[in-house]
mmCIF file of C-alpha atoms and ligand atoms in Angstrom:
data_model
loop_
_atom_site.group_PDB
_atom_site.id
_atom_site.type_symbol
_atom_site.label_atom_id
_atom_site.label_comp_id
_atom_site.label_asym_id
_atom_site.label_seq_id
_atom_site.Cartn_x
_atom_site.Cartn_y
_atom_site.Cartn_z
ATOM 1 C CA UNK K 1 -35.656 -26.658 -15.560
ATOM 2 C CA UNK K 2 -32.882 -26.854 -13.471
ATOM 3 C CA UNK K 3 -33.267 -25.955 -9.703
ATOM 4 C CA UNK K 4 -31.699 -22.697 -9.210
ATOM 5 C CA UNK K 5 -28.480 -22.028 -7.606
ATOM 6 C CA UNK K 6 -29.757 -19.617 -4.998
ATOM 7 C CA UNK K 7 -32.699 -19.667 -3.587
ATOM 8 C CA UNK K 8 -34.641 -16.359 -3.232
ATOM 9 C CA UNK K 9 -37.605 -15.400 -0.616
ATOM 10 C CA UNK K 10 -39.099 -12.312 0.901
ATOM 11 C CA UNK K 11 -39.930 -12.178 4.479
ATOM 12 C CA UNK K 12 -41.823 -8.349 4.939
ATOM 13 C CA UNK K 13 -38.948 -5.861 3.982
ATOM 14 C CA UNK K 14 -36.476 -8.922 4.292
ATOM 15 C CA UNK K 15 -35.107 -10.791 1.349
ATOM 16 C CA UNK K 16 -33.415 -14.143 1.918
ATOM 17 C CA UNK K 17 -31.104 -15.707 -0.322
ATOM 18 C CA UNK K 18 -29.475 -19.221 0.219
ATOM 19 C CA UNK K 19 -27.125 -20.849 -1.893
ATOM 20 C CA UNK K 20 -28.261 -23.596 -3.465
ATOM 21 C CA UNK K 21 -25.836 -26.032 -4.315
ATOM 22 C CA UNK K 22 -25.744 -28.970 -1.481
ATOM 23 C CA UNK K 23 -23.811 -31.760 -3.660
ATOM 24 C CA UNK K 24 -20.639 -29.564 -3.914
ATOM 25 C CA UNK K 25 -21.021 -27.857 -0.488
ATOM 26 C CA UNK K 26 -22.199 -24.517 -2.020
ATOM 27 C CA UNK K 27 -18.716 -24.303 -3.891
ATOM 28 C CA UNK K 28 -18.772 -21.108 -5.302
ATOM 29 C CA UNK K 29 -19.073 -21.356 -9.073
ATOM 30 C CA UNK K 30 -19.192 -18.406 -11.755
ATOM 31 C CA UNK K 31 -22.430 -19.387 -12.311
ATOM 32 C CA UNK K 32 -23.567 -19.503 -8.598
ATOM 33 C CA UNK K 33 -22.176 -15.930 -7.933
ATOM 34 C CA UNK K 34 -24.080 -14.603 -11.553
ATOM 35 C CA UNK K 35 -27.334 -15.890 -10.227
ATOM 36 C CA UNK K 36 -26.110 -14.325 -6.808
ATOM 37 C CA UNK K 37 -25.410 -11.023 -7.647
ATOM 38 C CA UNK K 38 -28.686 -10.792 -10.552
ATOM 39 C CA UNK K 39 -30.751 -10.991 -7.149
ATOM 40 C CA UNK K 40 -28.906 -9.238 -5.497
ATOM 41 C CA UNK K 41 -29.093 -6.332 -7.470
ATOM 42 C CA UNK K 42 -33.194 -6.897 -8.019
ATOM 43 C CA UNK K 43 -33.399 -6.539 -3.820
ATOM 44 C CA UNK K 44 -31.152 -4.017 -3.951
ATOM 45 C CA UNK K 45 -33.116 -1.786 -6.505
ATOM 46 C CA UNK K 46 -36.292 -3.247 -4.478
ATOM 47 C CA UNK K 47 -37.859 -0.457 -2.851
ATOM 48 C CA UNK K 48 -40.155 -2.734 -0.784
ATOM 49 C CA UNK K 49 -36.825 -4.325 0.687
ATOM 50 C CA UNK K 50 -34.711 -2.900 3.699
ATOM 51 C CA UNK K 51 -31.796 -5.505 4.097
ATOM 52 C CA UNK K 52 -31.218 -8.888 3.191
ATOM 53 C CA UNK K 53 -29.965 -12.290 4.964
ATOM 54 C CA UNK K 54 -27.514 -14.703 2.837
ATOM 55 C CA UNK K 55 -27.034 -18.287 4.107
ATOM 56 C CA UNK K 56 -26.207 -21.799 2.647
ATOM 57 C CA UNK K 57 -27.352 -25.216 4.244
ATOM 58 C CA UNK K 58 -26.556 -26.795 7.704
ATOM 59 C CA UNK K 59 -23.253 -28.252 6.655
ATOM 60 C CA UNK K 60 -21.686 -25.893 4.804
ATOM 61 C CA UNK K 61 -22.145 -21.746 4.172
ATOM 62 C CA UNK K 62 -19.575 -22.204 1.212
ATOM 63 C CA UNK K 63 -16.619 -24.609 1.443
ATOM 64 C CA UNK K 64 -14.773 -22.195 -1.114
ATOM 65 C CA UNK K 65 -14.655 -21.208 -5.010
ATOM 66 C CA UNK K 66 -15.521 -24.600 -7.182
ATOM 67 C CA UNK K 67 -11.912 -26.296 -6.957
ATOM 68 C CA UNK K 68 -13.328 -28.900 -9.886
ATOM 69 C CA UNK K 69 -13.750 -26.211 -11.744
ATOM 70 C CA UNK K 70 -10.230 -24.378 -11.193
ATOM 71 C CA UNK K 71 -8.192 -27.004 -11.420
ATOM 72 C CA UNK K 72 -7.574 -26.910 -15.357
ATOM 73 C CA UNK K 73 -7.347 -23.216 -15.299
ATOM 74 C CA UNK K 74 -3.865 -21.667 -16.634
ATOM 75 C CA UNK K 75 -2.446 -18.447 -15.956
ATOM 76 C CA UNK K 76 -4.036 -16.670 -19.314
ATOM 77 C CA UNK K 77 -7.692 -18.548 -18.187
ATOM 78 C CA UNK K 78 -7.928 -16.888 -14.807
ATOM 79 C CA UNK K 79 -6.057 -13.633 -15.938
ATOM 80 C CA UNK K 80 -8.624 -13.034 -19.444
ATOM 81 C CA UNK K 81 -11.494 -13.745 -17.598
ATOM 82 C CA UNK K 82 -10.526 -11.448 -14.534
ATOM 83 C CA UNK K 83 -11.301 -14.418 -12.506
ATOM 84 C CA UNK K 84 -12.885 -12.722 -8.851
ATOM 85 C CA UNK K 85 -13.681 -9.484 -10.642
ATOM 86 C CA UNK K 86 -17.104 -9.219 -12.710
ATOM 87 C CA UNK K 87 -19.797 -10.356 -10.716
ATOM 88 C CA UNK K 88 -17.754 -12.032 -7.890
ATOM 89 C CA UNK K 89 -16.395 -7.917 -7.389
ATOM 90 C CA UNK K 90 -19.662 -6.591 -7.985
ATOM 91 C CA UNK K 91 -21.440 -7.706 -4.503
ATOM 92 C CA UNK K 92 -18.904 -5.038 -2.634
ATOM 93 C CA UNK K 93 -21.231 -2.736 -4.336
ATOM 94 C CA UNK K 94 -24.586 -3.556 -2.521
ATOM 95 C CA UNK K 95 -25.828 -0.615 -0.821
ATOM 96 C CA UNK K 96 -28.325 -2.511 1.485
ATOM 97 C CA UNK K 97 -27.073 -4.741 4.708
ATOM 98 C CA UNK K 98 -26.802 -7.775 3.991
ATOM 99 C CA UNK K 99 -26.145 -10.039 6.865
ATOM 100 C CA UNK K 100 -24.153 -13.437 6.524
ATOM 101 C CA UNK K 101 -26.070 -15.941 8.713
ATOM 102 C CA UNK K 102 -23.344 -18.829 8.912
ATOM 103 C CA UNK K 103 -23.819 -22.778 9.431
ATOM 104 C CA UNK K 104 -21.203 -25.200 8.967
ATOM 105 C CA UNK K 105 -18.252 -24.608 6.495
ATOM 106 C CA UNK K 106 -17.030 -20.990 5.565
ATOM 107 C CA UNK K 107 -13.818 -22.073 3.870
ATOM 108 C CA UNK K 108 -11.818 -20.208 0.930
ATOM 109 C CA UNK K 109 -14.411 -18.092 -1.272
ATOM 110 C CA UNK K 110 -17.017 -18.716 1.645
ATOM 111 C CA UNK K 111 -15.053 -17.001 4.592
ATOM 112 C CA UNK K 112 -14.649 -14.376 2.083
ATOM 113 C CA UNK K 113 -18.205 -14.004 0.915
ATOM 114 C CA UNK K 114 -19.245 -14.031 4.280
ATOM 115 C CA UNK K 115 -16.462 -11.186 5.122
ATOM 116 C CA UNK K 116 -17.584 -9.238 2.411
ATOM 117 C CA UNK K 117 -21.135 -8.951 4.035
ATOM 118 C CA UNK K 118 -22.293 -6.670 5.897
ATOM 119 C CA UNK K 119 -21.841 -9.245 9.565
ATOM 120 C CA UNK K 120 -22.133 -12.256 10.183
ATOM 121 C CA UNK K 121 -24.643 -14.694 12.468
ATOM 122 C CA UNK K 122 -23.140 -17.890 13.224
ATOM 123 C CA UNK K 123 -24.286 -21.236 14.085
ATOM 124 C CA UNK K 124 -22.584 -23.063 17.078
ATOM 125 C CA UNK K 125 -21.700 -25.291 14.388
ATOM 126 C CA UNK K 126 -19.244 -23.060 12.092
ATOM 127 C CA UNK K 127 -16.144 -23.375 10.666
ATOM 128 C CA UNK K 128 -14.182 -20.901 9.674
ATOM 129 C CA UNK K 129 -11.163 -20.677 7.381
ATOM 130 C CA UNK K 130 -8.381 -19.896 4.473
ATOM 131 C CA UNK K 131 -7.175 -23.151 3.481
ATOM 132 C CA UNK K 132 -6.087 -22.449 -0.258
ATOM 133 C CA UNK K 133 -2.509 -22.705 0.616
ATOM 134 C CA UNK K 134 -3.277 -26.230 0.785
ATOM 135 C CA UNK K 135 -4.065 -26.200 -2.992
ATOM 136 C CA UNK K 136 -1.331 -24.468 -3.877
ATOM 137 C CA UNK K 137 -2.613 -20.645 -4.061
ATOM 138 C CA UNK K 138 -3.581 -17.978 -1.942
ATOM 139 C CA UNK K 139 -7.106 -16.237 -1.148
ATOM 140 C CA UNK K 140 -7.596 -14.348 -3.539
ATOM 141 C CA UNK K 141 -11.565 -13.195 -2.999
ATOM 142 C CA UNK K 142 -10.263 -10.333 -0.123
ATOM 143 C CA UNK K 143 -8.767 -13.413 2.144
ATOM 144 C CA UNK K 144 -5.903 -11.558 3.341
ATOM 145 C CA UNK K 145 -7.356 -8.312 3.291
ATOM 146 C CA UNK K 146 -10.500 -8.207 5.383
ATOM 147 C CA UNK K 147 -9.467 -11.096 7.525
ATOM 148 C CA UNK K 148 -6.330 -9.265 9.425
ATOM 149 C CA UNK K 149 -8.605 -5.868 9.837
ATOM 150 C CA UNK K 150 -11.555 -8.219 11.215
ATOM 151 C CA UNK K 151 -9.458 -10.607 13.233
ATOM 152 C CA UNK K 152 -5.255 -8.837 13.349
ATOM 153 C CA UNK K 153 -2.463 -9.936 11.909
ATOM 154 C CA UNK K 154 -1.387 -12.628 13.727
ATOM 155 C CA UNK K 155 -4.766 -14.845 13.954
ATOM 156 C CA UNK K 156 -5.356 -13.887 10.383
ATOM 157 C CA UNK K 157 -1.270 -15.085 9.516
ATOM 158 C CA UNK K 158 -2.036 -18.108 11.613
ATOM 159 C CA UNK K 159 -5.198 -19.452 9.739
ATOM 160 C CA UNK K 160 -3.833 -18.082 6.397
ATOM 161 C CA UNK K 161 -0.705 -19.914 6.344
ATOM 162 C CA UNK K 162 -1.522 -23.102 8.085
ATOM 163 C CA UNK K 163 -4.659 -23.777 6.733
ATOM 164 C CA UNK K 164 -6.371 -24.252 10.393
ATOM 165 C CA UNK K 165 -10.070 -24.048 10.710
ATOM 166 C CA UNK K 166 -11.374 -21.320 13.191
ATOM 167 C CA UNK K 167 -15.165 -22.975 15.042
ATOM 168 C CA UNK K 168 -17.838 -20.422 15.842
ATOM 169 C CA UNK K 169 -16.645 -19.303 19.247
ATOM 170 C CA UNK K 170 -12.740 -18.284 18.275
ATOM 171 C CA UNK K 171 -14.521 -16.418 15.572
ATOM 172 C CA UNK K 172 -16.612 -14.300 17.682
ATOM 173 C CA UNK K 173 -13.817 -13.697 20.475
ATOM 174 C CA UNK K 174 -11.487 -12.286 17.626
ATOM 175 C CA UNK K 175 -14.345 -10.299 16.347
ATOM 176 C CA UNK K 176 -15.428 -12.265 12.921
ATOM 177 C CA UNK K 177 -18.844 -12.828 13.925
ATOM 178 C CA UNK K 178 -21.226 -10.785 15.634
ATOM 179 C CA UNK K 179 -23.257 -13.075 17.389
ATOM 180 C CA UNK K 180 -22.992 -16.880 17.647
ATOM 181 C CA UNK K 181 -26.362 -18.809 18.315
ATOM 182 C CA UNK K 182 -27.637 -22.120 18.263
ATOM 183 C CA UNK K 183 -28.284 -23.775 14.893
ATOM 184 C CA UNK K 184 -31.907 -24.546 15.069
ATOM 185 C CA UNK K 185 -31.675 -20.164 16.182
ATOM 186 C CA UNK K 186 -29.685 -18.880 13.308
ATOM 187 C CA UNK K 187 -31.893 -17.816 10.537
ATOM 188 C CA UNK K 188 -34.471 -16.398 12.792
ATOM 189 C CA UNK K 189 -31.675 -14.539 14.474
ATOM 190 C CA UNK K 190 -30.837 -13.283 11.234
ATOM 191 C CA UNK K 191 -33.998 -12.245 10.177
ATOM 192 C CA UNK K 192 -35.177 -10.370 12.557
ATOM 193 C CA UNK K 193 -31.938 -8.276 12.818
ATOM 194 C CA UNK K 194 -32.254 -7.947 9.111
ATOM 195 C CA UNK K 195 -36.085 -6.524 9.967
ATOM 196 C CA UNK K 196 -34.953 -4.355 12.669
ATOM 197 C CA UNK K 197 -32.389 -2.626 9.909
ATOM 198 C CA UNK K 198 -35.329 -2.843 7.235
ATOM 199 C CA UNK K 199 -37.570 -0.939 9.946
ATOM 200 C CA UNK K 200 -34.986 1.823 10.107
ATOM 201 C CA UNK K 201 -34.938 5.131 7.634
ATOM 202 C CA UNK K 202 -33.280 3.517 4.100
ATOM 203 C CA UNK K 203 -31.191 6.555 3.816
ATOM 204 C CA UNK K 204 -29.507 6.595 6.976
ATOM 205 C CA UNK K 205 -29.197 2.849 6.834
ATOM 206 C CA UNK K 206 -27.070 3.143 3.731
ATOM 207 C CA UNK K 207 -25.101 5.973 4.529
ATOM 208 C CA UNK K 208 -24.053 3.972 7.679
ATOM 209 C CA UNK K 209 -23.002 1.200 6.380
ATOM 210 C CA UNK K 210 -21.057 3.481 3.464
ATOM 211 C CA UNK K 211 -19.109 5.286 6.710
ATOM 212 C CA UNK K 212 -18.351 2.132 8.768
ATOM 213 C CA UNK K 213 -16.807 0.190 5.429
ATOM 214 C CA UNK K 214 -14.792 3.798 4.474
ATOM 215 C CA UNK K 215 -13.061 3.548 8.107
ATOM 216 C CA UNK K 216 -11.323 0.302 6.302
ATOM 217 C CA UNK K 217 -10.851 2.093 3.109
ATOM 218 C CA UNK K 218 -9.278 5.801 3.548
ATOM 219 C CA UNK K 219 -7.111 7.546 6.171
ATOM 220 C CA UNK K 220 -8.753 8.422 9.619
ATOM 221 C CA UNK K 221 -8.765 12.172 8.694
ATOM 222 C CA UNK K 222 -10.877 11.060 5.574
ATOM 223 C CA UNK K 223 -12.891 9.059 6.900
ATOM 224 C CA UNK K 224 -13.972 10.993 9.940
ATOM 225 C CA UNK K 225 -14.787 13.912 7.454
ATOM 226 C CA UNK K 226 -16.526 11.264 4.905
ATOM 227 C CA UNK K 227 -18.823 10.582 8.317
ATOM 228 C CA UNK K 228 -19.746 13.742 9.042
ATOM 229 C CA UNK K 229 -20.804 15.434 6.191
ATOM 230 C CA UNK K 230 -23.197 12.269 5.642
ATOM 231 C CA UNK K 231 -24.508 12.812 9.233
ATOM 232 C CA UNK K 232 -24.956 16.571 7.755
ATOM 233 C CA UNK K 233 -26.849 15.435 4.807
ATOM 234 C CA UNK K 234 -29.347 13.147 6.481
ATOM 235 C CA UNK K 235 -30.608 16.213 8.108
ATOM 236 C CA UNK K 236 -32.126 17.306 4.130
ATOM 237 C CA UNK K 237 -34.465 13.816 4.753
ATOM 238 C CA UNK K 238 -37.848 13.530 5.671
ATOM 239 C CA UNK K 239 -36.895 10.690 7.768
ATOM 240 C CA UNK K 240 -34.589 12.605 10.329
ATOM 241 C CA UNK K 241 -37.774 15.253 10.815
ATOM 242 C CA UNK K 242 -39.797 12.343 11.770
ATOM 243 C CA UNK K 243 -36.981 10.367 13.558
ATOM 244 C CA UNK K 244 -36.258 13.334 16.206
ATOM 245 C CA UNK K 245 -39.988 14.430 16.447
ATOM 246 C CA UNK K 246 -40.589 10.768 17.224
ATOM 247 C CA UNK K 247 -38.327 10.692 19.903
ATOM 248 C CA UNK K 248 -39.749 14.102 21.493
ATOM 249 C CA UNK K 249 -43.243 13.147 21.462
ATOM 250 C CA UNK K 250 -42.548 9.423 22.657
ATOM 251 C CA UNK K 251 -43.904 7.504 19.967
ATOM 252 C CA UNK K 252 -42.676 5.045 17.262
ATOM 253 C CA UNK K 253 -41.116 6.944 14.079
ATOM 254 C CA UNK K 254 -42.953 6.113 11.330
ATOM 255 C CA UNK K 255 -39.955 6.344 8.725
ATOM 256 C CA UNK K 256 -41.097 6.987 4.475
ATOM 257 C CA UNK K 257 -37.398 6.067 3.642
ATOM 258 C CA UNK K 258 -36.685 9.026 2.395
HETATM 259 N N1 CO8 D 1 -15.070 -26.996 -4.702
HETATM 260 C C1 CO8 D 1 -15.669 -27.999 -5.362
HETATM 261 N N2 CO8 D 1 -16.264 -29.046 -4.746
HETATM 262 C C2 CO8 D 1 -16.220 -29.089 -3.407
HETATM 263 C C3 CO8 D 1 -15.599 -28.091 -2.644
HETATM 264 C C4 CO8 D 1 -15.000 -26.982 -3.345
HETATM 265 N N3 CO8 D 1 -14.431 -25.956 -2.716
HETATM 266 N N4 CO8 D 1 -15.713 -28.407 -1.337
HETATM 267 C C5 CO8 D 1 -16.382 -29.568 -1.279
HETATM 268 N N5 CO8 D 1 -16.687 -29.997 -2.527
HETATM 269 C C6 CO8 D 1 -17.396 -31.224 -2.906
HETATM 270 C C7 CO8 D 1 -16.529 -32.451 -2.716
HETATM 271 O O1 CO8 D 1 -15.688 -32.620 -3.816
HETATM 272 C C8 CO8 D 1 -17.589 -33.522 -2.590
HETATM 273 O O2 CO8 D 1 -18.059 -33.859 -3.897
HETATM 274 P P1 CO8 D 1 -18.301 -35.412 -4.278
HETATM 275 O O3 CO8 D 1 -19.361 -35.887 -3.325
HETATM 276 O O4 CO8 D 1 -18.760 -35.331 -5.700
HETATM 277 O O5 CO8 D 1 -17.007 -36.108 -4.071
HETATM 278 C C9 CO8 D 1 -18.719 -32.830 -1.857
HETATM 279 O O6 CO8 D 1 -18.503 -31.420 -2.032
HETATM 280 C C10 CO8 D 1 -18.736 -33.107 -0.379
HETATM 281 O O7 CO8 D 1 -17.446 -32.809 0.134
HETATM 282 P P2 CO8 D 1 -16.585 -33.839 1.034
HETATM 283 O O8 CO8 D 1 -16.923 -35.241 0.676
HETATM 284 O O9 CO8 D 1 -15.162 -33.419 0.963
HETATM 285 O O10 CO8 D 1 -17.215 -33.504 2.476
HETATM 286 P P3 CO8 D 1 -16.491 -33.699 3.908
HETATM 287 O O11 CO8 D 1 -17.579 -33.473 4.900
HETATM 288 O O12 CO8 D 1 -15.714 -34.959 3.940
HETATM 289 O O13 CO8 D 1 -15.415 -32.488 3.989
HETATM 290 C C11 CO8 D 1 -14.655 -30.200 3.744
HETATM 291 C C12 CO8 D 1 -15.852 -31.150 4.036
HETATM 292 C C13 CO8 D 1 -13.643 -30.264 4.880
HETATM 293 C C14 CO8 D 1 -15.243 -28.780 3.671
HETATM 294 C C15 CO8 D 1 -13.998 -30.592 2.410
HETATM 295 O O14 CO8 D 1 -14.999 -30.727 1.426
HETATM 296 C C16 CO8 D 1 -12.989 -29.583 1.918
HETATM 297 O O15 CO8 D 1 -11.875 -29.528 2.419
HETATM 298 N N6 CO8 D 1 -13.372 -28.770 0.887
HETATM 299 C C17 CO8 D 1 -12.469 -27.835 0.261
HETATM 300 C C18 CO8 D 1 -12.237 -26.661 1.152
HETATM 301 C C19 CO8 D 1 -11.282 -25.698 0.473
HETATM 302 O O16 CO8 D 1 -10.120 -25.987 0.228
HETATM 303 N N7 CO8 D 1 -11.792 -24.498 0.164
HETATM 304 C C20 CO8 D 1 -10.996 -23.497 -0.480
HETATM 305 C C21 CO8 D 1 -11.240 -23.557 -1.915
HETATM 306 S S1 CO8 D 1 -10.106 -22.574 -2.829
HETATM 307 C C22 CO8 D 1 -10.761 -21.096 -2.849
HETATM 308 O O17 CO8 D 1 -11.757 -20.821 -2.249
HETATM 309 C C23 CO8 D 1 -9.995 -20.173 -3.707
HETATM 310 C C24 CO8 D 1 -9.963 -18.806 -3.144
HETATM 311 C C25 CO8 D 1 -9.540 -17.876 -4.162
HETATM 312 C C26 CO8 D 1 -10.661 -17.129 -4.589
HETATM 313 C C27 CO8 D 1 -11.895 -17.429 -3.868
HETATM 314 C C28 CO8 D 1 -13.047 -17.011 -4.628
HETATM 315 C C29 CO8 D 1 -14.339 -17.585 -4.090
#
C-alpha cells in the first residue's frame, strides 16, 4: 500500500496531521488535500479531540499546488473541475483550531493553507511567499485575500507581484505568524498551544474562532452584533456555570464541553 499523503496522530485531545509528500516538497495535489480534508473532518467530528496542529517536513510546509500537475491544464480543465473549490474550499469549514506549525517553504497553495488556519507557529527557518506570478497566474487559494488583511496592502502587493520570499521574522513583525521559535521547538510549541485550546470549553472555543474569522467577513456593525449574541449564548452551557464558579472558588474548571 502506498504510504499515505498525510500523516495522522493523536497526542491527548490533540490531533496532528503532517503532509506527507517529501519528494515534491509537499506540493499540494488534489489527492493530498482529499486525504487532508477526510481527516480533517474525522477530528473534527472527534469528540475526544479539542484542536489540531498541521505541519509538513523541515524543508518545506508546502512549496505550493502540484505545478507538474497544472501545467497541462486548459481553461475548461480547471473551470469543470472547480479547481480550489471541493475539498481544497472545504477546510474553511473546520470548526476546531487548527494551528499551522511552519518549517521551511510556505510558497503558493502553502502560504495559503497555512493562512487559512487558524495561526501559525513558525520555525526560524521559514519562508514565506506568493510566487505564482512567476508561472504565469495568480494565487488563487485566498492569496490575495487573506494576505493584505494579515499583512496590508502594500507588503502583501510587494510579495504578490514580485514574487519575493518573506523569512520567519518579517512574517511575524507584519503579523503572519504568531510566534516564531526555533526549529528543533516548533512542533512542541504547537502542541501544547493546541492542548491549552483542547483544555478549554469546546463550545466557547468554536464560537471564538467563528467571531474572530466574521470580523474579516461582514461589516463592523455585523460583526460586533454576530459577537455578542454568541457571548449571550454561551451563558445556556454547562461549561460557563463551571468556568465562573471555577474562578470564584479558586480552582481549575473542570470543563464537560458542553
Ligand atoms: N509543485 C510540484 N513539484 C514541486 C513544487 C510544486 N509547487 N515545488 C517543488 N517541487 C518539486 C521539484 O520539482 C523537485 O522535484 P524533482 O526532484 O523531481 O525535480 C522537488 O520538489 C524538490 O524541489 P527543488 O529541487 O526545486 O528544491 P530546491 O530546494 O532547489 O528549491 C523551491 C525549493 C524554491 C521551493 C522550489 O522548489 C520552488 O520554487 N518551487 C515552486 C514554488 C512555487 O512556485 N510555488 C507556487 C506554486 S503555484 C500555486 O501554488 C498556485 C496557486 C493557485 C492555487 C493554489 C492552490 C494550492
Amino acid at each position: 500500500m502506498d504510504a499515505p499523503l498525510v500523516k495522522t496522530e493523536v497526542r491527548g485531545r490533540v490531533a496532528l496531521l503532517t503532509l506527507n509528500r517529501p519528494q515534491a516538497l509537499n506540493a499540494l495535489s488534489n489527492e493530498v488535500i482529499d486525504q487532508l480534508a477526510q481527516a480533517m473532518r474525522d477530528f473534527d467530528a472527534d469528540e475526544n479531540i479539542g484542536a489540531m496542529v498541521l505541519t509538513g517536513s523541515d524543508k518545506a510546509f508546502a512549496a505550493g499546488a502540484d505545478i507538474a500537475a497544472m501545467q497541462g491544464w486548459s481553461y475548461m480543465d480547471v473551470y469543470k473541475q472547480d479547481y480550489l473549490g471541493g475539498n481544497w474550499e472545504s477546510l474553511k469549514h473546520i470548526r476546531k483550531p487548527i494551528i499551522a506549525a511552519v518549517a521551511g517553504y510556505a510558497l503558493g497553495g502553502g502560504c495559503e493553507l497555512a493562512m487559512l488556519c487558524d495561526f501559525i507557529i513558525a520555525a526560524e527557518n521559514a519562508r514565506f511567499g506568493q510566487p505564482e506570478i512567476k508561472l504565469g497566474v495568480i494565487p488563487g487559494y485566498g492569496g490575495t485575500q487573506r494576505l493584505p488583511r494579515a499583512i496590508s496592502k502594500a507588503k502583501a502587493m510587494d510579495l504578490v507581484l514580485t514574487a519575493r520570499m518573506m523569512d520567519a521574522n518579517e512574517a511575524e513583525r507584519a503579523g503572519l505568524v504568531s510566534r516564531v521559535v526555533p526549529l528543533e521547538r516548533m512542533l512542541d510549541e504547537a502542541i501544547e498551544a493546541a492542548t491549552i485550546i483542547a483544555s478549554m470549553s469546546l463550545p466557547s472555543v468554536i464560537m471564538a474562532k467563528e467571531c474572530v474569522n466574521m470580523a474579516y467577513e461582514g461589516s463592523l456593525n455585523e460583526t460586533l452584533m454576530f459577537e455578542r449574541r454568541n457571548f449571550h449564548a454561551l451563558f445556556a452551557t454547562d461549561d460557563q456555570k463551571e468556568g465562573m464558579k471555577a474562578f470564584v472558588e479558586k480552582r481549575k474548571p473542570d470543563f464537560k464541553h458542553q
